[in-house]
PDB file of C-alpha atoms in Angstrom:
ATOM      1  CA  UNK V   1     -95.443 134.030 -47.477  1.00 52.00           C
ATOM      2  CA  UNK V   2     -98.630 133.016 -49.319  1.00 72.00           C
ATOM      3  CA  UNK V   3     -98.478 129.142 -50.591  1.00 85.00           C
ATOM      4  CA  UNK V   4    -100.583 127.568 -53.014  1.00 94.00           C
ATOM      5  CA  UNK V   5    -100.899 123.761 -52.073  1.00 96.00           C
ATOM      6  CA  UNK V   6    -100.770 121.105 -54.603  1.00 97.00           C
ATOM      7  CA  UNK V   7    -102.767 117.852 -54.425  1.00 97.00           C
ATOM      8  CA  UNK V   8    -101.707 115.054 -54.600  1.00 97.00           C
ATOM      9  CA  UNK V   9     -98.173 114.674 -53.831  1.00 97.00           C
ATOM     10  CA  UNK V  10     -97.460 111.577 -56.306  1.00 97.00           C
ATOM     11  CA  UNK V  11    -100.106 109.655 -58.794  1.00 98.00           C
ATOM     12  CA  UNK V  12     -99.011 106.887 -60.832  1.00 98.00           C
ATOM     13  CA  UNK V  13    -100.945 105.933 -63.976  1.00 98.00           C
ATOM     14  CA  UNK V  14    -101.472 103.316 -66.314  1.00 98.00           C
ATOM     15  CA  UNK V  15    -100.916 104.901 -69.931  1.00 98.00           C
ATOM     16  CA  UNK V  16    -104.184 106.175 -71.456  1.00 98.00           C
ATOM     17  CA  UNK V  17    -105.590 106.687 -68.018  1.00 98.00           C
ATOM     18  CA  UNK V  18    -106.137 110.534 -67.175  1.00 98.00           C
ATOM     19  CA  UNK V  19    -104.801 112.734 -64.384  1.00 98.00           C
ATOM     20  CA  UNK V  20    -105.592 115.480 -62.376  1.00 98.00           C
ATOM     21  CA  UNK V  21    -103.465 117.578 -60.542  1.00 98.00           C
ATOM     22  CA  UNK V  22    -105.350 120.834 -58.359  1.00 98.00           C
ATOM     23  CA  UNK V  23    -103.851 123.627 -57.126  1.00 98.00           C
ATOM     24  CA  UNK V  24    -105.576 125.397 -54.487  1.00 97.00           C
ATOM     25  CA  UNK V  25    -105.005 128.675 -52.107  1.00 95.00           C
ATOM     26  CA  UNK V  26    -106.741 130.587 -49.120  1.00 93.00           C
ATOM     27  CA  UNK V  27    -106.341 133.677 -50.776  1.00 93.00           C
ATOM     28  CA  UNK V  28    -107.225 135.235 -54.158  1.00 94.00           C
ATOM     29  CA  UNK V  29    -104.943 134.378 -57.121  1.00 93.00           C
ATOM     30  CA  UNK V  30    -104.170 137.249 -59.384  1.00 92.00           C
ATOM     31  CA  UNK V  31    -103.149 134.901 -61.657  1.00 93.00           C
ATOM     32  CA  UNK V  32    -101.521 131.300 -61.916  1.00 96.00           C
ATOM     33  CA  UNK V  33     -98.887 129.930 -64.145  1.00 97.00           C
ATOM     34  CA  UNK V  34     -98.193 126.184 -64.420  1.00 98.00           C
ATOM     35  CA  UNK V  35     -94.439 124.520 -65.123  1.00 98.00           C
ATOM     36  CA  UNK V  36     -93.601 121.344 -66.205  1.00 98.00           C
ATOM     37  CA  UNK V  37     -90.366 119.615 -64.671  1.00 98.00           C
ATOM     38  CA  UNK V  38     -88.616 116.616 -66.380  1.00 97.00           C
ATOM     39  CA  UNK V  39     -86.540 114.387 -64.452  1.00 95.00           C
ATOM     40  CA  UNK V  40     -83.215 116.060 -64.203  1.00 93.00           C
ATOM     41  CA  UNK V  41     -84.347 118.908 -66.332  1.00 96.00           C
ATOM     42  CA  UNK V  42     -85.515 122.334 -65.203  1.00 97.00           C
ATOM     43  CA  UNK V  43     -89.035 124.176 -64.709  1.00 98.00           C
ATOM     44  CA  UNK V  44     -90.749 124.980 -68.274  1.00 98.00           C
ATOM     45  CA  UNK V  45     -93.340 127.005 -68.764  1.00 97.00           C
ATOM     46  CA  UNK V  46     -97.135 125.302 -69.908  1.00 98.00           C
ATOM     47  CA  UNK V  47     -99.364 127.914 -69.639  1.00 97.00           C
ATOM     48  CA  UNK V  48    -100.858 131.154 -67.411  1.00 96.00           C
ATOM     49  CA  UNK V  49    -104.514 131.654 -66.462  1.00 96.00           C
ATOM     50  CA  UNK V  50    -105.479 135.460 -65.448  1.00 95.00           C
ATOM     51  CA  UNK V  51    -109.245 135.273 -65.446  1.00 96.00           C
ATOM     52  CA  UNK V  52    -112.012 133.950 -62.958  1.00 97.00           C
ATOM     53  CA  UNK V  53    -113.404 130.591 -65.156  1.00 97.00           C
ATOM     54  CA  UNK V  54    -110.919 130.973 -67.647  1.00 97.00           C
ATOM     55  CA  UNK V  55    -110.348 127.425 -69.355  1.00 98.00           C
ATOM     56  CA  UNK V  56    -107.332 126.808 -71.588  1.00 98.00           C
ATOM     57  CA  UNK V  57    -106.553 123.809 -73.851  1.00 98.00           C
ATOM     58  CA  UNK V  58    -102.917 122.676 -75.103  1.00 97.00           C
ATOM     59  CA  UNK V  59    -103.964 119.506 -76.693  1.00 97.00           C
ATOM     60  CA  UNK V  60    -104.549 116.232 -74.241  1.00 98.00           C
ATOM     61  CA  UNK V  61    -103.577 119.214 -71.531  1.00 98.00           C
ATOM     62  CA  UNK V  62    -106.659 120.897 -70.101  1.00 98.00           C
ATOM     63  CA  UNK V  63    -106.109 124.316 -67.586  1.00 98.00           C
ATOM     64  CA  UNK V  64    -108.595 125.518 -64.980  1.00 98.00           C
ATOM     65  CA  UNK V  65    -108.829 128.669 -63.428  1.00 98.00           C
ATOM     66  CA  UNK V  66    -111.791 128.689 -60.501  1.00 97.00           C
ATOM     67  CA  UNK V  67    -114.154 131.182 -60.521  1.00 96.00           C
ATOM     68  CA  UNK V  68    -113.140 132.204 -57.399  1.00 96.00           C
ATOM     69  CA  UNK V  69    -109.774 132.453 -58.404  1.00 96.00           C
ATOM     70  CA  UNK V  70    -108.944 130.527 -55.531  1.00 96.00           C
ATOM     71  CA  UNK V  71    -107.940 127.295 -57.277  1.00 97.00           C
ATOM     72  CA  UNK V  72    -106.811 125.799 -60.533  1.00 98.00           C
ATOM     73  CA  UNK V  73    -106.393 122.771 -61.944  1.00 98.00           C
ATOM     74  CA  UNK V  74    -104.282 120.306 -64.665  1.00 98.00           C
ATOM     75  CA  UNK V  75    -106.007 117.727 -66.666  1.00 98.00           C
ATOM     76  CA  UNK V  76    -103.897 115.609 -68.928  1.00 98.00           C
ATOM     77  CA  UNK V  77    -106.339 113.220 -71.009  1.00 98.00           C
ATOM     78  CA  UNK V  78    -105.043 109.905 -72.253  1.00 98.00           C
ATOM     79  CA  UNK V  79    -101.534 109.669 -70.771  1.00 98.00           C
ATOM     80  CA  UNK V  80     -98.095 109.174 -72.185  1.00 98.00           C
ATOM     81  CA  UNK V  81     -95.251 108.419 -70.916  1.00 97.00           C
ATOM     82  CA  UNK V  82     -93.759 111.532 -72.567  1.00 97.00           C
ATOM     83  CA  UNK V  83     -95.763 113.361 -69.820  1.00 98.00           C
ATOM     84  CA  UNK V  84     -93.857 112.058 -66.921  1.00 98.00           C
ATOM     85  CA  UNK V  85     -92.341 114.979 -64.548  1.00 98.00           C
ATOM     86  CA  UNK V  86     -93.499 116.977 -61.462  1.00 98.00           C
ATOM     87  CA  UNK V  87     -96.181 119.660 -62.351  1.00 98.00           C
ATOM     88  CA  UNK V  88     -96.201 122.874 -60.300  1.00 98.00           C
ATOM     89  CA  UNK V  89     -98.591 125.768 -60.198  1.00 98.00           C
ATOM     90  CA  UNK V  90     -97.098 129.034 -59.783  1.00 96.00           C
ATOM     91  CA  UNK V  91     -98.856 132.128 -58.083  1.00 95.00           C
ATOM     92  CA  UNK V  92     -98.044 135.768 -59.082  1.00 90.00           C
ATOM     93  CA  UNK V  93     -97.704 138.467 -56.508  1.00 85.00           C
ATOM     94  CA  UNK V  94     -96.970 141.774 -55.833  1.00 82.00           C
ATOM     95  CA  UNK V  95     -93.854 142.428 -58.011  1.00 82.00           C
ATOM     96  CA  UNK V  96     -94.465 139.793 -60.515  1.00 83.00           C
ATOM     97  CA  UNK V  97     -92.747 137.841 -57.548  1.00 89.00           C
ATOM     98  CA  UNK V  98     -93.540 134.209 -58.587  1.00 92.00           C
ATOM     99  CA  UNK V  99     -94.059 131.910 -55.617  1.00 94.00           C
ATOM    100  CA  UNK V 100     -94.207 127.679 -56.636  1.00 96.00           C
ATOM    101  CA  UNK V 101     -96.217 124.946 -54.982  1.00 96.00           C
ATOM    102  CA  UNK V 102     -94.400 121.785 -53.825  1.00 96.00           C
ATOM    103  CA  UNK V 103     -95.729 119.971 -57.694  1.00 97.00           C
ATOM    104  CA  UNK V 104     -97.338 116.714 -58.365  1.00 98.00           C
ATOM    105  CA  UNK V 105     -95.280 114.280 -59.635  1.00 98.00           C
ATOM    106  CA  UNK V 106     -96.583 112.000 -61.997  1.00 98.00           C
ATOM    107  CA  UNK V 107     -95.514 108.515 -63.421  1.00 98.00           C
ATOM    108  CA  UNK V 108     -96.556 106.741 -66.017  1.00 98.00           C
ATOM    109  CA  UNK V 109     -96.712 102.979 -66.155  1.00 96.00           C
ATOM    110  CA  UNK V 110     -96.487 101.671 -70.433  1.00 94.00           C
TER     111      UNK V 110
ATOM    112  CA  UNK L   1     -83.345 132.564 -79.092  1.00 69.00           C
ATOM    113  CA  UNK L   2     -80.215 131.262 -76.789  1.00 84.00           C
ATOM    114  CA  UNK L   3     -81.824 130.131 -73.180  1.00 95.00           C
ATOM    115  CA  UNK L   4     -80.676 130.864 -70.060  1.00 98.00           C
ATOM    116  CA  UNK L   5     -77.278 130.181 -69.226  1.00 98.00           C
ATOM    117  CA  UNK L   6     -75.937 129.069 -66.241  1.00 98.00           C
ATOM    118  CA  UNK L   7     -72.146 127.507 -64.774  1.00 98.00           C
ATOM    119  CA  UNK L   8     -71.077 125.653 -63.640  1.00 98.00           C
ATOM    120  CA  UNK L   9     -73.599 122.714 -63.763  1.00 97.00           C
ATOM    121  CA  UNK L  10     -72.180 120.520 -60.762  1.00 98.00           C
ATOM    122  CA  UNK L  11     -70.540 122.002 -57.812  1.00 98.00           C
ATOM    123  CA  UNK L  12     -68.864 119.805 -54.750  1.00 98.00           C
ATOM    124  CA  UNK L  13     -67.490 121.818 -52.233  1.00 98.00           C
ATOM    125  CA  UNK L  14     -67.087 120.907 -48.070  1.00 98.00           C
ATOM    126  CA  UNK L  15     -68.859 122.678 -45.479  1.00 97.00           C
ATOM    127  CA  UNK L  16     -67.404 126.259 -44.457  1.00 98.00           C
ATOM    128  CA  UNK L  17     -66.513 126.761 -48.033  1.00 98.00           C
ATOM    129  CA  UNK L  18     -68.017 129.096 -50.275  1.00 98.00           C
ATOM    130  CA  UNK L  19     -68.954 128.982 -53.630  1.00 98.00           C
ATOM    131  CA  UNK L  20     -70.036 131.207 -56.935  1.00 98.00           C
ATOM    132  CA  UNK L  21     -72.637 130.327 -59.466  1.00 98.00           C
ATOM    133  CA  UNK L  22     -73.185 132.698 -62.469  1.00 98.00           C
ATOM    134  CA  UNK L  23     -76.151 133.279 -64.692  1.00 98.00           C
ATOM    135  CA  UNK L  24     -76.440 134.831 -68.398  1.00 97.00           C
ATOM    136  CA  UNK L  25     -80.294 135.321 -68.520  1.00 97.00           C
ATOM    137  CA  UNK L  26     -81.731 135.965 -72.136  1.00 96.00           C
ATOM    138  CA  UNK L  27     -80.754 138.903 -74.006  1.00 94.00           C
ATOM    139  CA  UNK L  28     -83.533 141.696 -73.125  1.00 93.00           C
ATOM    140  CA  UNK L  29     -85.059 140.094 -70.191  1.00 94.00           C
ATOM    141  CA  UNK L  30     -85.458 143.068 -67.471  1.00 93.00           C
ATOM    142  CA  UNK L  31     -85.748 140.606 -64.887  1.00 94.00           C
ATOM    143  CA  UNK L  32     -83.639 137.876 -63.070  1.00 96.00           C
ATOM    144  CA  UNK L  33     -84.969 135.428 -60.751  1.00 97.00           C
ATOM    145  CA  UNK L  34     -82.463 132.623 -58.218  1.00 98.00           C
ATOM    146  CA  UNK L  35     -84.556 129.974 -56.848  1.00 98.00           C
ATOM    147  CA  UNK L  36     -83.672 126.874 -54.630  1.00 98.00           C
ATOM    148  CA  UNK L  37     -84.922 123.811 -55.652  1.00 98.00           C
ATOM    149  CA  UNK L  38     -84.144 121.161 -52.750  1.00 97.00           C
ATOM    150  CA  UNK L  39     -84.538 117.354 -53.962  1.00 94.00           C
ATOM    151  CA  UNK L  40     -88.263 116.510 -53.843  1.00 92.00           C
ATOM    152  CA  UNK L  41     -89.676 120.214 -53.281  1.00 94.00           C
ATOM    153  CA  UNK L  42     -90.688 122.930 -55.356  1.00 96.00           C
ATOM    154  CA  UNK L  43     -88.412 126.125 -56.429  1.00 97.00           C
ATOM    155  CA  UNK L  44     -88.303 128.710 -53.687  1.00 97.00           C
ATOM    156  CA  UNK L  45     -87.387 131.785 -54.473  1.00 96.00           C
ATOM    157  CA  UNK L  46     -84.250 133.381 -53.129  1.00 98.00           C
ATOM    158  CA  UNK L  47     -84.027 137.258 -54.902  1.00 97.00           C
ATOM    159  CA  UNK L  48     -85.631 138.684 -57.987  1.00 96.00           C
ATOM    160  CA  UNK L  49     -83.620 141.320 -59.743  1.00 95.00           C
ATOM    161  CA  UNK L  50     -85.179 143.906 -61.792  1.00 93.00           C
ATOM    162  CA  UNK L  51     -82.593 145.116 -64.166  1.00 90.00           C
ATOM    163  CA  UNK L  52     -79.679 145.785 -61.429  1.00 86.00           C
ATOM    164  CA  UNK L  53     -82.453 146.548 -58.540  1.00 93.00           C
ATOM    165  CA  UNK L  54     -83.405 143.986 -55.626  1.00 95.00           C
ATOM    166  CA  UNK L  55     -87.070 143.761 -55.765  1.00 93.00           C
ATOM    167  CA  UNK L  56     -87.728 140.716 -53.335  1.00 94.00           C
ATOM    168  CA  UNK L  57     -84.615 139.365 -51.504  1.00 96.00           C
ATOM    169  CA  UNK L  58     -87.212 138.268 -48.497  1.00 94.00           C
ATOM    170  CA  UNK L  59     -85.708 134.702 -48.420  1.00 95.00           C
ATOM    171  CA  UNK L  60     -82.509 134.986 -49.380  1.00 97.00           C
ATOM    172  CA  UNK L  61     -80.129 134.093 -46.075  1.00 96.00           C
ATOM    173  CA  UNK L  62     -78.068 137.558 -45.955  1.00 96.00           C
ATOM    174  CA  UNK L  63     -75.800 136.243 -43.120  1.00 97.00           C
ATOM    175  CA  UNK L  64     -74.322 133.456 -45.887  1.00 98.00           C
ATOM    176  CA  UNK L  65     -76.048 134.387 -49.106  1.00 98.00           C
ATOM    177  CA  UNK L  66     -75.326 137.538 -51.729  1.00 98.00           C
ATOM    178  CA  UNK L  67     -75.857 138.257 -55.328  1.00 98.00           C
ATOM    179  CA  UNK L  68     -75.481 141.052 -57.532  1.00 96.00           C
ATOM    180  CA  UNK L  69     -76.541 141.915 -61.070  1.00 95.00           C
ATOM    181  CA  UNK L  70     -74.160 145.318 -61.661  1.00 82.00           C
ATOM    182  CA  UNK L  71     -74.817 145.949 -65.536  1.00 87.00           C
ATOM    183  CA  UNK L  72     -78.438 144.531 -64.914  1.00 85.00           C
ATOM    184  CA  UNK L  73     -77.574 141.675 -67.446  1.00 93.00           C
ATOM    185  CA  UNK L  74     -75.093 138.670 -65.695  1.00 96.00           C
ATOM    186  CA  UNK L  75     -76.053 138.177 -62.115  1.00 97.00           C
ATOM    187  CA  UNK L  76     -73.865 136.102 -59.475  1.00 98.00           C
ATOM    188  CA  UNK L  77     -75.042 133.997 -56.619  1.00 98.00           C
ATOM    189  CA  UNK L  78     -72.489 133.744 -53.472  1.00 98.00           C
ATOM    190  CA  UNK L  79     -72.555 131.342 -50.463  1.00 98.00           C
ATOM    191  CA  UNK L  80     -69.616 131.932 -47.997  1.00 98.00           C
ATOM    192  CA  UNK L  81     -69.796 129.895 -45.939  1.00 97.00           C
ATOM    193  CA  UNK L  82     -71.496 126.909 -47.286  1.00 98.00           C
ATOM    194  CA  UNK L  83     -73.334 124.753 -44.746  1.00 98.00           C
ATOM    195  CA  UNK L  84     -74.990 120.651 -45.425  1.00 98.00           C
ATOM    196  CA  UNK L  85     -78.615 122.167 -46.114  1.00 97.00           C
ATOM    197  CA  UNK L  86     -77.361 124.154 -48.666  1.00 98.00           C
ATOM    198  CA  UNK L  87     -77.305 121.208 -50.786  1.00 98.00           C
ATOM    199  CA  UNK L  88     -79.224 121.902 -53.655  1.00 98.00           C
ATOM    200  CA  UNK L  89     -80.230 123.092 -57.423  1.00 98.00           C
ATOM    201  CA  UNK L  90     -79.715 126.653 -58.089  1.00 98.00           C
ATOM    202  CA  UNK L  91     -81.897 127.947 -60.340  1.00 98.00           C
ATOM    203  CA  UNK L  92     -81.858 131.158 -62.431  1.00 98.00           C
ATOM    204  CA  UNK L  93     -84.577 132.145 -64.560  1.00 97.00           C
ATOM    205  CA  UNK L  94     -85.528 134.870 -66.650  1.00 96.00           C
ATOM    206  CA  UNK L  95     -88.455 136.459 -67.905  1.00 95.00           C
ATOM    207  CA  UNK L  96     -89.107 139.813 -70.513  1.00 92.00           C
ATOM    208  CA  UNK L  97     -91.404 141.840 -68.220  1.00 82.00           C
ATOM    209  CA  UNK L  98     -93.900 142.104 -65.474  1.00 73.00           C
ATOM    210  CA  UNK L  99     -96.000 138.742 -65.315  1.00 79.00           C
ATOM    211  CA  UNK L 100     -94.596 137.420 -68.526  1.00 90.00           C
ATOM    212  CA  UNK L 101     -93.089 133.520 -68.119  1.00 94.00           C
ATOM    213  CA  UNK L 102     -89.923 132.465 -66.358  1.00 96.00           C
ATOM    214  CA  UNK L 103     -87.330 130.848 -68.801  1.00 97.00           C
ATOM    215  CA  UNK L 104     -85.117 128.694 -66.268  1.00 98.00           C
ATOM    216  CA  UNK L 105     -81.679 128.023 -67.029  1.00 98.00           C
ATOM    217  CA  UNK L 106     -80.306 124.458 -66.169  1.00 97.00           C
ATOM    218  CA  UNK L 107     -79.066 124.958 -63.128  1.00 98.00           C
ATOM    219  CA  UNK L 108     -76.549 124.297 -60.984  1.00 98.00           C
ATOM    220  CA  UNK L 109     -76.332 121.156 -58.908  1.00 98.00           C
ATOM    221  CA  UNK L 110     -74.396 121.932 -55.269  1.00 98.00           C
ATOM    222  CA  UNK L 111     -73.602 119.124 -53.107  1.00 98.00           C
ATOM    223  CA  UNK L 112     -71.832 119.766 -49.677  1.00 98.00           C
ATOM    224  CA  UNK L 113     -70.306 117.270 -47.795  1.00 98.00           C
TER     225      UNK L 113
END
């Protein structure tokens, strides 16, 4: 099936430092949705990006789409340690099928 | 709005055996989604159900694997029989319509031994 691929795998952080996590694919995105997974918790949903060079803000949390729509990306600026958790994109398909990358997780030193 | 709601949350069960999770998505949500999340990966997706209707069961092992959603509201996820790399969450999620987003339920931890 068609994959999106994350990078990078892991990225551990001082707190306050920022992070980046990309999300790229081969093929045109009709659209991408990002998660947010707690340890021990369960997917929730951050945000979806539908247009080429759309850019989205949730506050410290900035959301790329390319303008290619080939690619987004997850800025978080100033970390906490309440951010902690794998991040995964999410592309839509045919169907609304929803198809997850393998997520970044990220950990955050106080 | 009540969440997703899933049972049970832990499941041990030996290889060979077989096993039943259910799922109570939220009230109004057409669609019905069971992922596997395997320790370390992402979700994969094993059927989507719209209303009572298999739209995508592409990845879902038939030979071990079933689910149904017959009133297109509670949906049931079967393995019979169970094997070691089934070991995994179970997912279900929820979402209102077309591209809207999922709302995941807590899951269901399986372990086989």
């Amino acid at each position: 099936g068609q994959q999106v691929m994350q990078i990078p795998q892991y990225q551990h952080v001082q707190e306050g430092e920022d992070f980046t996590t990309y999300c790229n694919s081969s093929t045109t995105l009709s659209n991408i949705q990002w998660y947010k997974q707690r340890p021990g918790g369960h997917p929730v949903f951050l945000i979806q990006l539908v247009k080429s060079g759309e850019v989205k803000k949730q506050k410290r949390l900035t959301f790329q789409f390319g303008e290619a729509k080939k690619n987004s990306s997850l800025h978080i600026t100033a970390t906490q340690t309440t951010d902690v958790g794998t991040y995964f994109c999410a592309r839509g398909g045919s169907n609304y099928k929803l198809t997850f990358g393998k997520g970044t997780l990220l950990t955050v030193n106080p | 709005e009540a969440g997703v709601a899933q049972s049970p949350r832990y499941k041990i069960i030996e290889k060979r055996q077989s096993v039943a999770f259910w799922c109570n998505p939220i009230s109004g949500h057409a669609t019905l989604y069971w992922y596997q999340q395997i320790l370390g990966q992402g979700p994969k997706l094993l059927i989507q159900f719209q209303n009572n209707g298999v739209v995508d069961d592409s990845q879902l092992p038939k030979d071990r694997f079933s689910a149904e959603r017959l009133k297109g509201v509670d949906s049931t996820l079967k393995i019979q029989p169970a094997k070691l790399e089934d070991s995994a969450v179970y997912l279900c999620a929820s979402s209102f319509a077309g591209d809207s987003p999922l709302h995941f339920g807590n899951g269901t931890r399986l372990t086989v031994t």
